[in-house]
Structures are given as structure tokens and as C-alpha cells.
Coordinates of C-alpha atoms in Angstrom, one line a residue:
X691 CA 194.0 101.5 4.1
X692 CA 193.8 97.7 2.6
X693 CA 191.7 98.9 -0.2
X694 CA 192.4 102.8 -1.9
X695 CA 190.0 101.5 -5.1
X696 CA 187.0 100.8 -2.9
X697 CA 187.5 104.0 -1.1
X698 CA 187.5 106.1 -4.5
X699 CA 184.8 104.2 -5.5
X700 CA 182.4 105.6 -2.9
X701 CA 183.8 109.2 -3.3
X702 CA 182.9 108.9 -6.9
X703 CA 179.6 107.9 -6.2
X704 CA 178.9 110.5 -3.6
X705 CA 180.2 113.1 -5.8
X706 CA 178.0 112.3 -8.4
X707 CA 174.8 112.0 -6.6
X708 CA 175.7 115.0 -5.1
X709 CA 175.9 116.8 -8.4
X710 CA 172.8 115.6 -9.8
X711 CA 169.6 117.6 -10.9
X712 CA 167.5 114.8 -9.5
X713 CA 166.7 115.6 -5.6
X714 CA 166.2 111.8 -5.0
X715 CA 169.9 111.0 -6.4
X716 CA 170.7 114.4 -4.1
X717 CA 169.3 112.5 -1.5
X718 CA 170.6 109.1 -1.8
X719 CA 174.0 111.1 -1.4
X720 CA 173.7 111.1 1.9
X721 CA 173.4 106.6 2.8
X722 CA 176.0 107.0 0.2
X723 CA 178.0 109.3 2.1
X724 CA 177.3 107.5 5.3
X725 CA 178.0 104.1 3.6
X726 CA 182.0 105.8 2.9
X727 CA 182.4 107.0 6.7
X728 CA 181.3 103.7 7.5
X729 CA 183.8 101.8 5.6
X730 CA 186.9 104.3 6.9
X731 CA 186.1 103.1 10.0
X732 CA 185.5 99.6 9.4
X733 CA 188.5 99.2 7.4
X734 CA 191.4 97.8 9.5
X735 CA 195.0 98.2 7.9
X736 CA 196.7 94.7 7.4
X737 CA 200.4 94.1 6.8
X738 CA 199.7 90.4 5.9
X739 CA 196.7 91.7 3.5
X740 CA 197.2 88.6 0.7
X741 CA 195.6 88.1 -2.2
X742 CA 193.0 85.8 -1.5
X743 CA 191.6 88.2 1.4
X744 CA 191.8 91.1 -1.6
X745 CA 189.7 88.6 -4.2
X746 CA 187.3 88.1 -1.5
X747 CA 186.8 91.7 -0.7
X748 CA 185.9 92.7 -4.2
X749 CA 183.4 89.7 -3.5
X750 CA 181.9 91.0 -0.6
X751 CA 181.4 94.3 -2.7
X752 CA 179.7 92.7 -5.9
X753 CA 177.0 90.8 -3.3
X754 CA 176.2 94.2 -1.7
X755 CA 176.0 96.4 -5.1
X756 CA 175.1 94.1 -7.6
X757 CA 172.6 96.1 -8.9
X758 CA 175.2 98.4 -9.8
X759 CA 177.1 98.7 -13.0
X760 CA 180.4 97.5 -12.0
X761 CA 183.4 97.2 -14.1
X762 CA 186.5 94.5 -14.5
X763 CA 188.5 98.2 -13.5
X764 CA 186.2 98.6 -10.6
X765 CA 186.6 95.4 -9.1
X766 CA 190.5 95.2 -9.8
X767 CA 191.1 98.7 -7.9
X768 CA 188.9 97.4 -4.9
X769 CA 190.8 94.4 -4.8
X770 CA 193.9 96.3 -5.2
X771 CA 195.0 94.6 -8.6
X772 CA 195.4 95.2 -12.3
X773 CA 191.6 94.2 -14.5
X774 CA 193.8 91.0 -15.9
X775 CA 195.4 89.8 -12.6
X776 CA 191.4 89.9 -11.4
X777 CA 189.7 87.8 -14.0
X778 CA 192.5 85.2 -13.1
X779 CA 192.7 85.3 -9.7
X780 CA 188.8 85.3 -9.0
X781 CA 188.7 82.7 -11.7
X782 CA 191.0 80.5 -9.6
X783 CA 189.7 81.1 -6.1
X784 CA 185.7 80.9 -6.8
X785 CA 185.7 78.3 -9.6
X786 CA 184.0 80.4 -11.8
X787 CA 184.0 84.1 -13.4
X788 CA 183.8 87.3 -12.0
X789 CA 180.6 88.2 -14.5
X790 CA 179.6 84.3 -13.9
X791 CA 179.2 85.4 -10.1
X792 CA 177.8 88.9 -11.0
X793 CA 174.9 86.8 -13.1
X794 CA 174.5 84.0 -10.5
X795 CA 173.9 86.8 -7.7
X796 CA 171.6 89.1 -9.9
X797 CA 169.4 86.0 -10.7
X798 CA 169.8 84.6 -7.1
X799 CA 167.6 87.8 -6.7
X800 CA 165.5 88.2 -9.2
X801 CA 164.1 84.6 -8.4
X802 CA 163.8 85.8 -4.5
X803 CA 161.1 89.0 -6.4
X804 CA 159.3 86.9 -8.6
X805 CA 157.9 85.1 -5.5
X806 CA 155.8 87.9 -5.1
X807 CA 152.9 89.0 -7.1
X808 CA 152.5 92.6 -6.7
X809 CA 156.3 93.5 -8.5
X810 CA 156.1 93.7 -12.4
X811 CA 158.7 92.4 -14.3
X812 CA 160.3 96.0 -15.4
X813 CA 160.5 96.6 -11.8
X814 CA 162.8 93.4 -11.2
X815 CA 165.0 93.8 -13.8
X816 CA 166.0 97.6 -12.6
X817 CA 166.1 96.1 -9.1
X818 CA 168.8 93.8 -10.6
X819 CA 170.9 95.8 -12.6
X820 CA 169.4 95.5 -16.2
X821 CA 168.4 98.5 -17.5
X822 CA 166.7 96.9 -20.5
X823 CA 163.8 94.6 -18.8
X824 CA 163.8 92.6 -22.4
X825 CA 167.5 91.7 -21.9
X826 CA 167.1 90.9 -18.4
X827 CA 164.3 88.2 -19.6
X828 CA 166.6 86.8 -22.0
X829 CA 169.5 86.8 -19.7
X830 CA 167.5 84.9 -17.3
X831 CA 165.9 82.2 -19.8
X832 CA 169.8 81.8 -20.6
X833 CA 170.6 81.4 -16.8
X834 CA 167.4 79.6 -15.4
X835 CA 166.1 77.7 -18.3
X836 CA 162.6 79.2 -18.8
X837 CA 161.5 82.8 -19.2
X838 CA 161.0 85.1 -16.4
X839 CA 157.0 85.1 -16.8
X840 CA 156.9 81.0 -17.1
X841 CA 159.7 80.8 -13.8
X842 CA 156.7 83.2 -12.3
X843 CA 153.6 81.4 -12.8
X844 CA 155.6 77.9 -11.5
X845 CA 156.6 80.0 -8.3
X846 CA 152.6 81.1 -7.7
X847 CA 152.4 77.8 -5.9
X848 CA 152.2 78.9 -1.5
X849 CA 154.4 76.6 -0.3
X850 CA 154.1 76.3 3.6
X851 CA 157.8 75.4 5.8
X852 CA 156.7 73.0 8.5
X853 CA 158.8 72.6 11.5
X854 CA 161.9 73.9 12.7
X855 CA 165.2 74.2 9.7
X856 CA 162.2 73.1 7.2
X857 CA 162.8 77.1 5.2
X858 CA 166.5 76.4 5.1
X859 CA 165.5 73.8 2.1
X860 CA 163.0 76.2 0.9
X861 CA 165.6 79.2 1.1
X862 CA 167.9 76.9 -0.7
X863 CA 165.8 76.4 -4.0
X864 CA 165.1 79.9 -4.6
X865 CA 161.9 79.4 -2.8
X866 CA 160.3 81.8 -0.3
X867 CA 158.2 80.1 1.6
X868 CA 154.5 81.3 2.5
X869 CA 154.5 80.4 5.7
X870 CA 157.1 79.5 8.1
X871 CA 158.1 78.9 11.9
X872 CA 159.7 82.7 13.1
X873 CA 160.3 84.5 15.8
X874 CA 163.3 87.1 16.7
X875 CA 165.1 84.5 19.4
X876 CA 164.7 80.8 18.7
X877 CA 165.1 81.7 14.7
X878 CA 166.7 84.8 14.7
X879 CA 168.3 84.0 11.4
X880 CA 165.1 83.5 9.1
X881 CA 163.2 86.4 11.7
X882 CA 165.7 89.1 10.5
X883 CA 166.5 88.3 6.8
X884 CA 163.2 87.2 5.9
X885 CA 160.1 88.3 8.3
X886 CA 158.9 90.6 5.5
X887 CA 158.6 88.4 2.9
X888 CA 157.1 85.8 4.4
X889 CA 153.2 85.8 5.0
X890 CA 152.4 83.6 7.6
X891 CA 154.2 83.5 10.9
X892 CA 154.0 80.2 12.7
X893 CA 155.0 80.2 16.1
X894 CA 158.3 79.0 16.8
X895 CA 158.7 79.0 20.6
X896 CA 161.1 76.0 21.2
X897 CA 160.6 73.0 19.6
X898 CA 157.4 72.5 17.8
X899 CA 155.5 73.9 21.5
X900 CA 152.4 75.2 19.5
X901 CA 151.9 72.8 17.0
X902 CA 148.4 72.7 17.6
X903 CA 148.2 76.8 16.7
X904 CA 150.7 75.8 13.7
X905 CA 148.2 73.5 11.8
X906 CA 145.1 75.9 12.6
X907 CA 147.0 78.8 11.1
X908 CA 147.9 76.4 8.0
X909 CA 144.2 75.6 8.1
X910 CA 143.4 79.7 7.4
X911 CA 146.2 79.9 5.1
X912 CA 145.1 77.7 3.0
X913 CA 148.8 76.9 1.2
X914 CA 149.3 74.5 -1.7
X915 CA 151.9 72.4 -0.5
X916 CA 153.0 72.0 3.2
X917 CA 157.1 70.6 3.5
X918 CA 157.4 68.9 6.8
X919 CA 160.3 66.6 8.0
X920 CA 158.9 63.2 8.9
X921 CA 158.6 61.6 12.5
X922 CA 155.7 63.7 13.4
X923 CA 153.6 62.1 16.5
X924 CA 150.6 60.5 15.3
X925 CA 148.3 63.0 16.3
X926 CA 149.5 65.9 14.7
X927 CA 150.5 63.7 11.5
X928 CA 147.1 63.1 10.8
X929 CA 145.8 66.8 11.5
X930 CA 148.8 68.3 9.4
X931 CA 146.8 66.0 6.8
X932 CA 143.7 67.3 7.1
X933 CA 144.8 70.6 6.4
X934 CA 143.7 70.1 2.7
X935 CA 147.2 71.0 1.1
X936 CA 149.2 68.4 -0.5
X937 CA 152.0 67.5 2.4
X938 CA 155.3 66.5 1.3
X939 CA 157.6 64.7 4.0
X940 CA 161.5 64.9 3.5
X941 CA 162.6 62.0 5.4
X942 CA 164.9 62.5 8.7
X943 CA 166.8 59.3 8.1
X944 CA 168.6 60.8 4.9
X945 CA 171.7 63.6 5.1
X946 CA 171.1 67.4 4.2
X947 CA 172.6 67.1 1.0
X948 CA 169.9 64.0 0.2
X949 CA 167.2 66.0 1.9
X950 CA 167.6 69.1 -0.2
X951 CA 167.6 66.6 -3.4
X952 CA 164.6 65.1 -2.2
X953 CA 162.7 68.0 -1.4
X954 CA 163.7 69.6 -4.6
X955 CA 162.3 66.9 -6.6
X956 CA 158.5 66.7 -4.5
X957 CA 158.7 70.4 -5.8
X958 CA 160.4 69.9 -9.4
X959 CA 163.7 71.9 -8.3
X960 CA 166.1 69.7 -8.9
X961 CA 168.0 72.3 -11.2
X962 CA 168.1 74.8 -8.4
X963 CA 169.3 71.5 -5.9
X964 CA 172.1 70.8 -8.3
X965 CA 173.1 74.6 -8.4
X966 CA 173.1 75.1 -4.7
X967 CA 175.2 72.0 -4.0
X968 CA 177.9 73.1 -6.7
X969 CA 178.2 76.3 -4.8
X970 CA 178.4 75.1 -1.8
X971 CA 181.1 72.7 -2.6
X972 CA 183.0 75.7 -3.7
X973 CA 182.7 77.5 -0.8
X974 CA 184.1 74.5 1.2
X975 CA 187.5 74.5 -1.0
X976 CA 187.1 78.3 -0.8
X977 CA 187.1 78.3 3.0
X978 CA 189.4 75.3 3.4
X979 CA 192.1 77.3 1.5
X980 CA 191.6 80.7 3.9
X981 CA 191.7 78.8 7.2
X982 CA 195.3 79.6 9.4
X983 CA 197.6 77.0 8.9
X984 CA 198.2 76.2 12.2
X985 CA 194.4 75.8 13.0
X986 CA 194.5 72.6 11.0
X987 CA 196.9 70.8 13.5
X988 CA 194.6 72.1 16.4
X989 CA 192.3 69.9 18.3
X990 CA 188.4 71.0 18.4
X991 CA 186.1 70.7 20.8
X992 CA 182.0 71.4 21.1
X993 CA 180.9 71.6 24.8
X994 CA 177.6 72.8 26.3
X995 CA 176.8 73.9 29.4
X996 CA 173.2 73.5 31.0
X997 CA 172.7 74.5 34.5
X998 CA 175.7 72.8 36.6
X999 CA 176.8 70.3 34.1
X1000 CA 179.2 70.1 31.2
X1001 CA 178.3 68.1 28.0
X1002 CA 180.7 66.8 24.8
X1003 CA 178.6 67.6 21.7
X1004 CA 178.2 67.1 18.5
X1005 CA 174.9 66.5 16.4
X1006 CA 175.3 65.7 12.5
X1007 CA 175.4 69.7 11.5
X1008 CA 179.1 70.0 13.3
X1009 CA 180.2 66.6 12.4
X1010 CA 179.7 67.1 8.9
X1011 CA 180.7 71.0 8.2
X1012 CA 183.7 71.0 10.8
X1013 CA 184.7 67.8 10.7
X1014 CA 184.4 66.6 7.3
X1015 CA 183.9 69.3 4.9
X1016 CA 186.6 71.8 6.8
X1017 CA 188.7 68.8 8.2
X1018 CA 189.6 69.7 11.1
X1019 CA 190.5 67.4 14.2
X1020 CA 188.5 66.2 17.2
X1021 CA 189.6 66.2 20.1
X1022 CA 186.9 63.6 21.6
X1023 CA 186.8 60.3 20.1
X1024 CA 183.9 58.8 20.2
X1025 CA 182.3 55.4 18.3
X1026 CA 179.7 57.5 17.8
X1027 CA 180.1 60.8 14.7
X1028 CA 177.0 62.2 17.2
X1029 CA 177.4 62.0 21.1
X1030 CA 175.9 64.2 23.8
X1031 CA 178.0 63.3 27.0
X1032 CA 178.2 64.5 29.9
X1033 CA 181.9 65.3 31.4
X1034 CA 183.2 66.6 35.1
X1035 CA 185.7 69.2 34.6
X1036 CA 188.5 66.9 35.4
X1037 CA 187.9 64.7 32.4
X1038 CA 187.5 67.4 30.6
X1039 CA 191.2 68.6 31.7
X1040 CA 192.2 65.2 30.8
X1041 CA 190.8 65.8 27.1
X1042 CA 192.3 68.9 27.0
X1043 CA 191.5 70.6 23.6
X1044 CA 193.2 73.0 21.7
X1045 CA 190.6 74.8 20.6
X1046 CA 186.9 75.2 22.9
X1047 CA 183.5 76.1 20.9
X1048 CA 181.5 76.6 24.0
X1049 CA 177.6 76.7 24.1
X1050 CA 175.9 78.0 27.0
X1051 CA 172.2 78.0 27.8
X1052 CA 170.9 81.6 28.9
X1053 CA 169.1 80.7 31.3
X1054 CA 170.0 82.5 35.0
X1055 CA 171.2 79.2 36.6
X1056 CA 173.4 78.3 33.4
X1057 CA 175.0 81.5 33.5
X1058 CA 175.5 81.8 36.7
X1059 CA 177.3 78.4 36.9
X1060 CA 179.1 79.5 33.7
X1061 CA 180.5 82.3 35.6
X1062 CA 181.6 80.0 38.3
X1063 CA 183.1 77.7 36.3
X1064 CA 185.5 80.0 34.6
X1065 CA 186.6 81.2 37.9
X1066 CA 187.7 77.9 39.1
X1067 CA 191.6 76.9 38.6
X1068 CA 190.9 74.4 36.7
X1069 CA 189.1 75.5 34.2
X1070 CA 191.7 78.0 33.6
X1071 CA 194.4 75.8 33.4
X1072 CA 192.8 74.3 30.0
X1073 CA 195.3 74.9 27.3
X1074 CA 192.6 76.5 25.2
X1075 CA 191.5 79.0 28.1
X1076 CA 195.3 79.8 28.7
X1077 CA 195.7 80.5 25.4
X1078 CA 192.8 82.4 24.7
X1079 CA 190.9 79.8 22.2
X1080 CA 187.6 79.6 23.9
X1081 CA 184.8 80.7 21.3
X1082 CA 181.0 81.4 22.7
X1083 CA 178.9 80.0 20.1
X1084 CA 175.1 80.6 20.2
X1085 CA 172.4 78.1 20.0
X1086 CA 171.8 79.5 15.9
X1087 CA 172.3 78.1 13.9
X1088 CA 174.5 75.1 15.2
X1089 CA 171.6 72.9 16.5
X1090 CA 169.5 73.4 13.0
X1091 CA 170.5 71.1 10.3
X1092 CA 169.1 72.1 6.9
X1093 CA 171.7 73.7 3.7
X1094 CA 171.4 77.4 4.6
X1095 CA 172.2 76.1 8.5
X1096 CA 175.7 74.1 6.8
X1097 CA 176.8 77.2 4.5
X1098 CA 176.3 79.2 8.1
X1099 CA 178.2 77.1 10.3
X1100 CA 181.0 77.0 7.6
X1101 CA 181.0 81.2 7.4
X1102 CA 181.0 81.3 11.2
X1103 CA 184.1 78.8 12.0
X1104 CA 186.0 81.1 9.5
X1105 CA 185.1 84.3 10.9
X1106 CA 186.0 82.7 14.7
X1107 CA 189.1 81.1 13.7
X1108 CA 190.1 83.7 11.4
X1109 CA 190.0 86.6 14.1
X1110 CA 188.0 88.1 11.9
X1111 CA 184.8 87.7 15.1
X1112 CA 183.4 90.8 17.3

């Protein structure tokens, strides 16, 4: 196994549960038993197991038990080092302490619960990890800047997501939005993680198809402030407006990063703006660092396929997380940082990228051209088909372009290039 302290770890706790004279702890035994059987077969031993992949394992296991009380000793044995060796090294990998990160995550949290109304503040901080609910509040005025109760009462505000990618600004300042395009295909992401917590469910069937049912459900709703991306037609500009709420646009023109800043200040975030961008900018040099060496030398391309026909993309969300935050080369060069063109297979061959990110729409003509194409010779004679560096990518999230879409896009070309894929 990569990792004996993680493993003893979860015997201890299932041990102890097991033991106790509470039957909920007796319980709880069991997910925690299942959670150990889980990991033994998860775990996959690793001969080239260095430590940055060890640092970022004992990562992993602080974002899933935060709420736990976890030790310097705990996080050195899952990482497979000595307590010193781990302040140091996560130190110099993340850009900031082990209990920095521990802090940052709890609060993350606790920001995420005081959204909603019905969870009193004792509740939260036992939810977190603090035993004592009165060190938790100071902990948090330290962190945030205001008290738990007065962060509360400025979060009572029903802030409404308008359009597609419109909560991955709201997700990014702490903010759970009261309403919000979902459904489980075209936003699967924000669906799964977030269907729960968010009120109002605005239809998000392609691209803005039911506007018309969007703005009468914001009519019902009755939110405080709708967020909506500007270039709205006319029409549904001016009955958005009538809605009653205060509508704040976040223009188009402007980058993510610009976006998020701008949004942040309509809402008076820009503390939580500031925060997520320094985070994300480690993560960048984080991922940067993990990516195989050889992958940097690699040409990349992004094709889709629609129906019969083969298309060179790139909208801004790849241009600016693949090619510019994680460097890595293009194989198509284009005036143009956005192009959508369309190529026959034999200039495609002529183009001949290392590496293939492939899109293809699931629809029964696509996929049955899709299954024709990769039968033909040459298609197979691509270097990256011959050597096995084609990469199905689905539509989510590389077509939304919002922060929480960038930090995604970044994860996902390190788990695909990294091997580390199903």
C-alpha cells in the first residue's frame, strides 16, 4: 500500500466506534468500516509514489474529514513522513500551512451553513470541527473579518443566478445562490453538488430555452438581487427588470477573473474575490509542478465532432486554463486565441497533434459518425490515436466559463494527463 498511516487511521476509528457505549457511534462504525474496505481497494501501489503525490494525499484527506480532529502526526503517517518533514513540505507545495488550510476549509464551510436560516450557530461550529461554538465565532471573526452572527445577517440577502455559469461566481464568493438554472444533464455539476441547497430550480434545458418560465419563476420567488451576464435580447432584458429585484449585470466583454471582481463588488465581496483568486493561483503553480514532464513538449488539440463534421475548438475557458495558466502547446495556430473551424480529416492528419481532447455530441447521428470515423485508416494513423492520447471530454464543464468552471477544467487536464482518469 502507498499509504500504511491512512490505513491505521481508519482502523483506529472503526475500532473505537465500535467500542463505544453510544449505539449511534456503534453505528457510524459501519460507513466507517465501509469507508476502510473502500480505500484498500482504491488504493493502487506506486513504485514512483513521490512526495508531492504523498503531500497531496494527506490533502485530499483533510478536505474529506475536516471536521475531524486531525493531528500534525496524523497527517505525517497518511502522507508517509515524519510531523516536521510535513509542515515543510505542505508549506512549500500549497503556499500556505497545513492548519492555514485546515482553517481556510473549515470556514469555506461554515460560510456555505450560514446561508441557511434554520441551522443555529452551535450546530455549525460542531459541523466544523469546533467543539466550543464560542471559539469557533472567534476563530471565524479572525478568518472572515466580522463575527459569525453579523457574516449571517449580510448573507440573508436571496440572491438569484441568472443564466447559464452565472452560480459559478456565486459559488465562488461563498455564496449559495437562491435560485439557479439546474438540471442533472446540461449542469450536472451544480445538479449534483448543490440541488439541495438551492431553492428555486430554474430550468436549464440548453441554452436559456425557457427563459420566459425563468423570469415567471423569479417573479414567485421574489429574490433580492438577480446576477445575470449582460447581452440579454431586449425582450427578456426588460421583463428580467420588471421582476422587482435589484438586477445586477456582470459584463460579457470582461475575463473571468474581472467578472468575479465585478460581481463581487455589486455584492460587497470583494474580500471573498481576493481570497478565491489567491487560491486559485496556487493551484495553477500547484498543478503546473505535478504535470508529466514530457506532456509539456506535447502538442494539444480540442476537436468536436457534430453529426458528420470535425471542428478545431477553443472558446476562452480552454484558451486561458490550458493554454496559459498550465502552458501547454497548441497544436492549431490560429490569429484568433478563440476559433471554431471546421477541418476534413485529412487536414486534420496534416495538423497532427500529439495529444487529442475530443468532444462528441450524444446525439445518435454524432455517435454513429463518431464510430465511423475511428474505424477509418486514417483516423488511426493520427499519432495521438496510435499512441493512445485521445481523451473523451464531455460537454461540462469545458463550454461554461465562470471561476468554479476554470478550477474544473484545470483538475480535469491533470487527472487525464496524469493517468490518474477512469
Amino acid at each position: 500500500m502507498t499509504s500504511a498511516g491512512e490505513l491505521t487511521l481508519l482502523c483506529d476509528a472503526v475500532v473505537r466506534m465500535h467500542g463505544s457505549e453510544s449505539a449511534q457511534e456503534r453505528f457510524r462504525a459501519q460507513y466507517a468500516f465501509q469507508e476502510l474496505i473502500y480505500t484498500l481497494l482504491n488504493k493502487k501501489p506506486s513504485l514512483t509514489d513521490h512526495g508531492s503525490s504523498s503531500i497531496e494525499r494527506a490533502k485530499t484527506y483533510m478536505e474529506l474529514h475536516y471536521s475531524d480532529s486531525l493531528s500534525i502526526e496524523q497527517l505525517g503517517a497518511i502522507a508517509g513522513v515524519s510531523p516536521k518533514y510535513f509542515v515543510d513540505l505542505f508549506k512549500k507545495t500549497f503556499g500556505l500551512s497545513s492548519n492555514d488550510y485546515l482553517t481556510e476549509l473549515r470556514m469555506n464551510k461554515a460560510k456555505q451553513f450560514l446561508n441557511r436560516s434554520d441551522v443555529k450557530l452551535r450546530d455549525i461550529a460542531h459541523q466544523v470541527g469546533y467543539q466550543d461554538e464560542f471559539y469557533f465565532s472567534r476563530k471565524f471573526k479572525q478568518v472572515v473579518g466580522v463575527s459569525p452572527s453579523v457574516y449571517m445577517k449580510s448573507r440573508r440577502k436571496k440572491i438569484a443566478a441568472y443564466g447559464t455559469g452565472v452560480a459559478g461566481y456565486l459559488l465562488a464568493l461563498n455564496i449559495i445562490p437562491y435560485a439557479a438554472p439546474l438540471h442533472p444533464k446540461w449542469t450536472k455539476y451544480y445538479y449534483d453538488q448543490y440541488r439541495y441547497d438551492i431553492p428555486v430550480h430554474l430550468s436549464a434545458y440548453r441554452v436559456n430555452e425557457h427563459w420566459e418560465a425563468n423570469i415567471m419563476k423569479l417573479h414567485e420567488a421574489a429574490p433580492d438581487v438577480i446576477v445575470s451576464i449582460d447581452g440579454l435580447a431586449e425582450e427578456e432584458q426588460e421583463q428580467l427588470g420588471q421582476v422587482g429585484s435589484n438586477v445586477c449585470q456582470v459584463p460579457s466583454t470582461r475575463n473571468w477573473r474581472e467578472q468575479l471582481v465585478h460581481t463581487a463588488k455589486l455584492l460587497g465581496e470583494e474580500t471573498e474575490a481576493a481570497n478565491w483568486l489567491a487560491q486559485y493561483d496556487r493551484r495553477v503553480d500547484w498543478v503546473r509542478e505535478q504535470l508529466p514532464s514530457g506532456v509539456k513538449d506535447e502538442t494539444f488539440l480540442f476537436v468536436r465532432i457534430l453529426r458528420k463534421q470535425i471542428y478545431a475548438y477553443c472558446n476562452r475557458g480552454i484558451a486561458e486554463v490550458v493554454f496559459d495558466n498550465l502552458q501547454l502547446q497548441q497544436a492549431f495556430q490560429w490569429p484568433e486565441q478563440v476559433y471554431n473551424m471546421e477541418l476534413s480529416l485529412e487536414q486534420l492528419a496534416l495538423i497532427d497533434p500529439d495529444r487529442l481532447l475530443v468532444n462528441v455530441c450524444q446525439e445518435s447521428e454524432t455517435l454513429a459518425a463518431w464510430e465511423q470515423l475511428q474505424e477509418s485508416w486514417r483516423w488511426q494513423q493520427l499519432s495521438a490515436v496510435r499512441r493512445q492520447r485521445v481523451h473523451l471530454i464531455h460537454t461540462d464543464p469545458w463550454v461554461e466559463y465562470s471561476p468554479i468552471a476554470m478550477e474544473r477544467m484545470m483538475d480535469t487536464m491533470l487527472q487525464l494527463l496524469s493517468g490518474n482518469c477512469p
